[in-house]
Amino acid sequence: MTALEEGVVSVMVGGNFTGAIDAGNFITSVIVTGNIGTENGAAVLITTHDSGGSIGVIEAANINANITAGGVNATGDIGQVRTTSATFFKGFVKATDLLGTGQEPAIAVAGNVDAAITVNGSVEAPIEITGDLNANLTVGESVNAPIDIGDYLQSGNTIKIYLSLDGDASITIGETAGLEGQIIINADGFDQGAWDGDVTVGAVTLAPTAYEQLPSSLGGGAVGFAAFNFHAMA
């Protein structure tokens, strides 16, 4: 698809979609009953190229797409990205804020996430992943809604929150030893952020900034509030 100067109200595909969507200042909805992209092929492009350009809803069985709201600097918001199958979610997602749609989550993935998610602003609606998070999740400001990972935060991957995990938010990892990667709160290291929401691994909720559980009991990873102190028990 050639670049559109304005926006796209609706794309509905009763099957698979392997094209591209390059819109100006908005994409209202992309609903695909099959897959967007292919599991082992190149990622499909879905973008609003105008500064501040928004994306409403993207839904498909599985997704392999590079999704950007608001041009190369991702200055636009995204309402929701959802998969309904559990085979693949690859590529990346970039936006200023993740807003959700009504009472719906901003990211809802049936299965594993292998797509890096970069939010320059805040997470304002839940992120729900039934499987593993096997990619980095970076939030430039604060997380103000729950992040639920059904199984593992895989080794080598980081949830990095530059300001706060709000009191109305939480991070939950379902498996008892599911914290293989790292979670960093107040990542810029200044005294502007706060760890107010719960971080739970399996059935264990970690005490903010100074929990006693060893990394080995959590899966080998850790949660840190920057600037870091040493873990006394470890």
Short mmCIF file of C-alpha atoms in Angstrom, two decimals:
data_model
loop_
_atom_site.label_atom_id
_atom_site.label_comp_id
_atom_site.label_asym_id
_atom_site.label_seq_id
_atom_site.Cartn_x
_atom_site.Cartn_y
_atom_site.Cartn_z
CA MET A 1 0.00 0.00 0.00
CA THR A 2 1.31 3.47 -0.87
CA ALA A 3 1.58 6.11 1.85
CA LEU A 4 -1.70 7.92 2.55
CA GLU A 5 -1.66 11.61 3.43
CA GLU A 6 -4.72 11.43 5.67
CA GLY A 7 -5.87 8.42 7.66
CA VAL A 8 -7.42 4.98 7.48
CA VAL A 9 -10.83 4.49 9.06
CA SER A 10 -11.07 0.71 8.81
CA VAL A 11 -9.25 -2.25 7.32
CA MET A 12 -11.11 -5.58 7.57
CA VAL A 13 -9.63 -8.75 6.11
CA GLY A 14 -11.34 -12.13 6.15
CA GLY A 15 -8.11 -14.12 5.94
CA ASN A 16 -4.40 -13.27 6.15
CA PHE A 17 -2.86 -9.82 5.58
CA THR A 18 0.72 -9.50 4.30
CA GLY A 19 0.63 -5.99 2.85
CA ALA A 20 1.49 -2.67 4.49
CA ILE A 21 -0.45 0.24 5.95
CA ASP A 22 1.26 3.64 5.93
CA ALA A 23 -1.28 6.28 6.95
CA GLY A 24 -1.04 9.96 7.78
CA ASN A 25 -2.52 10.98 11.12
CA PHE A 26 -4.74 8.07 12.14
CA ILE A 27 -5.61 4.41 11.76
CA THR A 28 -8.91 3.67 13.45
CA SER A 29 -8.97 -0.13 13.18
CA VAL A 30 -7.29 -3.06 11.48
CA ILE A 31 -9.23 -6.29 12.04
CA VAL A 32 -7.87 -9.47 10.43
CA THR A 33 -9.46 -12.87 10.99
CA GLY A 34 -6.23 -14.64 10.01
CA ASN A 35 -2.63 -13.53 10.54
CA ILE A 36 -0.90 -10.21 9.99
CA GLY A 37 2.42 -11.19 8.43
CA THR A 38 3.90 -14.67 8.59
CA GLU A 39 5.76 -16.35 11.42
CA ASN A 40 9.12 -16.59 9.65
CA GLY A 41 8.83 -13.80 7.09
CA ALA A 42 9.65 -10.10 7.22
CA ALA A 43 7.54 -7.98 9.55
CA VAL A 44 4.61 -6.14 8.00
CA LEU A 45 4.61 -2.32 8.30
CA ILE A 46 1.69 -0.67 10.09
CA THR A 47 2.34 2.99 10.86
CA THR A 48 0.97 6.50 11.11
CA HIS A 49 3.76 8.69 9.77
CA ASP A 50 2.48 12.11 10.93
CA SER A 51 3.68 13.46 14.26
CA GLY A 52 1.05 12.58 16.85
CA GLY A 53 -0.68 10.14 14.51
CA SER A 54 -2.72 7.61 16.46
CA ILE A 55 -3.65 3.96 16.05
CA GLY A 56 -6.93 2.70 17.48
CA VAL A 57 -7.18 -1.10 17.37
CA ILE A 58 -5.13 -3.80 15.64
CA GLU A 59 -6.44 -7.34 16.00
CA ALA A 60 -5.47 -10.61 14.32
CA ALA A 61 -4.99 -14.28 15.10
CA ASN A 62 -1.20 -13.79 15.11
CA ILE A 63 0.96 -10.77 14.33
CA ASN A 64 4.40 -10.22 12.82
CA ALA A 65 4.44 -6.46 12.29
CA ASN A 66 6.42 -3.31 13.00
CA ILE A 67 3.74 -1.07 14.51
CA THR A 68 4.54 2.62 15.07
CA ALA A 69 2.18 5.43 16.03
CA GLY A 70 3.35 8.93 15.16
CA GLY A 71 6.30 8.59 12.80
CA VAL A 72 9.89 7.63 13.47
CA ASN A 73 9.83 9.20 16.95
CA ALA A 74 6.59 7.38 17.91
CA THR A 75 4.79 10.54 19.06
CA GLY A 76 1.29 9.02 18.76
CA ASP A 77 -0.84 6.84 21.01
CA ILE A 78 -2.11 3.29 20.53
CA GLY A 79 -5.43 2.05 21.82
CA GLN A 80 -5.07 -1.72 21.57
CA VAL A 81 -3.04 -4.47 19.91
CA ARG A 82 -4.59 -7.93 20.31
CA THR A 83 -3.92 -11.47 19.14
CA THR A 84 -6.49 -14.24 19.42
CA SER A 85 -4.29 -17.27 18.68
CA ALA A 86 -1.14 -18.45 20.46
CA THR A 87 1.36 -19.04 17.66
CA PHE A 88 3.35 -15.80 17.26
CA PHE A 89 3.54 -12.11 18.10
CA LYS A 90 6.71 -10.67 16.57
CA GLY A 91 8.12 -7.38 15.24
CA PHE A 92 7.77 -4.34 17.50
CA VAL A 93 5.27 -1.86 18.95
CA LYS A 94 6.20 1.81 19.44
CA ALA A 95 3.98 4.59 20.80
CA THR A 96 3.88 7.51 23.21
CA ASP A 97 1.09 6.13 25.43
CA LEU A 98 -0.75 2.82 25.52
CA LEU A 99 -4.34 3.80 26.25
CA GLY A 100 -6.56 0.76 25.94
CA THR A 101 -10.06 0.99 24.52
CA GLY A 102 -12.84 1.45 27.06
CA GLN A 103 -12.30 -1.25 29.67
CA GLU A 104 -10.12 -3.32 27.31
CA PRO A 105 -6.34 -3.83 27.72
CA ALA A 106 -3.80 -2.00 25.60
CA ILE A 107 -1.86 -5.17 24.75
CA ALA A 108 -3.67 -8.52 24.85
CA VAL A 109 -1.68 -11.48 23.56
CA ALA A 110 -2.74 -15.11 23.58
CA GLY A 111 0.64 -16.83 23.82
CA ASN A 112 4.21 -15.54 23.85
CA VAL A 113 5.44 -12.05 23.00
CA ASP A 114 8.62 -11.81 20.91
CA ALA A 115 7.93 -8.20 19.91
CA ALA A 116 9.79 -5.40 21.67
CA ILE A 117 7.37 -2.85 23.13
CA THR A 118 8.58 0.75 23.51
CA VAL A 119 6.35 3.33 25.20
CA ASN A 120 7.83 6.84 25.30
CA GLY A 121 5.18 8.01 27.75
CA SER A 122 3.02 5.87 30.04
CA VAL A 123 1.11 2.62 30.12
CA GLU A 124 -2.46 3.67 30.94
CA ALA A 125 -4.26 0.35 30.36
CA PRO A 126 -3.37 -3.26 31.16
CA ILE A 127 -0.87 -5.39 29.30
CA GLU A 128 -2.00 -9.04 29.31
CA ILE A 129 0.27 -11.82 28.02
CA THR A 130 -0.85 -15.40 28.60
CA GLY A 131 2.58 -16.90 27.81
CA ASP A 132 6.16 -15.59 28.04
CA LEU A 133 7.58 -12.12 27.52
CA ASN A 134 10.65 -12.80 25.38
CA ALA A 135 11.43 -9.20 24.44
CA ASN A 136 12.16 -5.89 26.12
CA LEU A 137 9.36 -3.69 27.45
CA THR A 138 10.53 -0.09 27.88
CA VAL A 139 8.39 2.66 29.42
CA GLY A 140 9.72 6.23 29.28
CA GLU A 141 7.51 7.51 32.08
CA SER A 142 5.22 5.46 34.37
CA VAL A 143 3.17 2.28 34.45
CA ASN A 144 -0.33 3.11 35.69
CA ALA A 145 -2.07 -0.20 34.96
CA PRO A 146 -1.36 -3.89 35.57
CA ILE A 147 1.14 -5.88 33.54
CA ASP A 148 0.32 -9.61 33.64
CA ILE A 149 2.71 -12.22 32.22
CA GLY A 150 1.22 -15.70 32.40
CA ASP A 151 4.46 -17.67 32.41
CA TYR A 152 8.02 -16.24 32.24
CA LEU A 153 9.93 -13.00 31.77
CA GLN A 154 12.59 -14.76 29.75
CA SER A 155 16.31 -14.46 30.49
CA GLY A 156 18.07 -11.61 28.68
CA ASN A 157 14.98 -9.41 28.59
CA THR A 158 14.10 -6.40 30.71
CA ILE A 159 11.03 -4.48 31.81
CA LYS A 160 12.47 -0.99 32.21
CA ILE A 161 10.29 1.75 33.72
CA TYR A 162 11.99 5.15 33.76
CA LEU A 163 9.74 6.65 36.42
CA SER A 164 7.14 4.88 38.57
CA LEU A 165 5.24 1.67 39.04
CA ASP A 166 2.07 3.36 40.26
CA GLY A 167 0.06 2.16 43.24
CA ASP A 168 -2.85 1.22 40.96
CA ALA A 169 -0.48 -0.79 38.77
CA SER A 170 1.30 -4.09 39.27
CA ILE A 171 3.59 -6.55 37.55
CA THR A 172 2.62 -10.20 37.87
CA ILE A 173 4.63 -13.15 36.55
CA GLY A 174 2.70 -16.39 36.77
CA GLU A 175 5.38 -19.05 37.14
CA THR A 176 7.01 -19.63 40.55
CA ALA A 177 10.48 -19.25 39.02
CA GLY A 178 9.29 -17.04 36.18
CA LEU A 179 11.53 -14.03 36.77
CA GLU A 180 14.47 -14.99 34.57
CA GLY A 181 15.01 -11.45 33.25
CA GLN A 182 15.24 -8.07 34.96
CA ILE A 183 12.75 -5.44 36.08
CA ILE A 184 14.08 -1.92 36.63
CA ILE A 185 11.98 0.86 38.18
CA ASN A 186 13.08 4.53 38.25
CA ALA A 187 15.54 3.57 35.54
CA ASP A 188 16.92 7.07 35.03
CA GLY A 189 18.36 6.85 38.56
CA PHE A 190 16.96 10.14 39.83
CA ASP A 191 14.59 10.56 42.80
CA GLN A 192 11.51 11.18 40.65
CA GLY A 193 10.08 7.65 40.43
CA ALA A 194 8.41 5.36 42.96
CA TRP A 195 7.83 1.65 43.44
CA ASP A 196 4.25 1.75 44.74
CA GLY A 197 2.63 -1.15 42.86
CA ASP A 198 3.06 -4.84 43.64
CA VAL A 199 5.57 -7.02 41.84
CA THR A 200 4.53 -10.67 42.21
CA VAL A 201 6.36 -13.79 41.03
CA GLY A 202 4.27 -16.93 41.38
CA ALA A 203 2.67 -16.56 44.81
CA VAL A 204 5.37 -14.25 46.20
CA THR A 205 4.90 -10.47 46.30
CA LEU A 206 8.24 -8.71 46.64
CA ALA A 207 8.71 -5.95 49.18
CA PRO A 208 9.56 -2.70 47.38
CA THR A 209 13.27 -1.85 47.08
CA ALA A 210 14.50 -4.32 49.74
CA TYR A 211 12.95 -7.76 49.30
CA GLU A 212 14.71 -10.77 50.84
CA GLN A 213 14.10 -13.47 48.21
CA LEU A 214 17.21 -14.65 46.40
CA PRO A 215 17.35 -14.49 42.60
CA SER A 216 17.69 -18.28 42.51
CA SER A 217 14.24 -18.67 44.10
CA LEU A 218 12.62 -16.32 41.58
CA GLY A 219 14.12 -17.74 38.39
CA GLY A 220 17.55 -16.08 38.35
CA GLY A 221 16.38 -12.53 37.68
CA ALA A 222 15.82 -9.54 39.92
CA VAL A 223 13.79 -6.38 40.47
CA GLY A 224 15.73 -3.17 41.11
CA PHE A 225 14.87 0.41 42.01
CA ALA A 226 17.59 2.66 40.60
CA ALA A 227 20.04 3.84 41.71
CA PHE A 228 20.74 0.30 42.90
CA ASN A 229 21.78 -0.88 46.32
CA PHE A 230 23.29 -4.32 46.89
CA HIS A 231 21.04 -7.27 47.76
CA ALA A 232 21.98 -8.02 51.36
CA MET A 233 20.82 -11.64 51.32
CA ALA A 234 22.60 -12.42 48.04
#
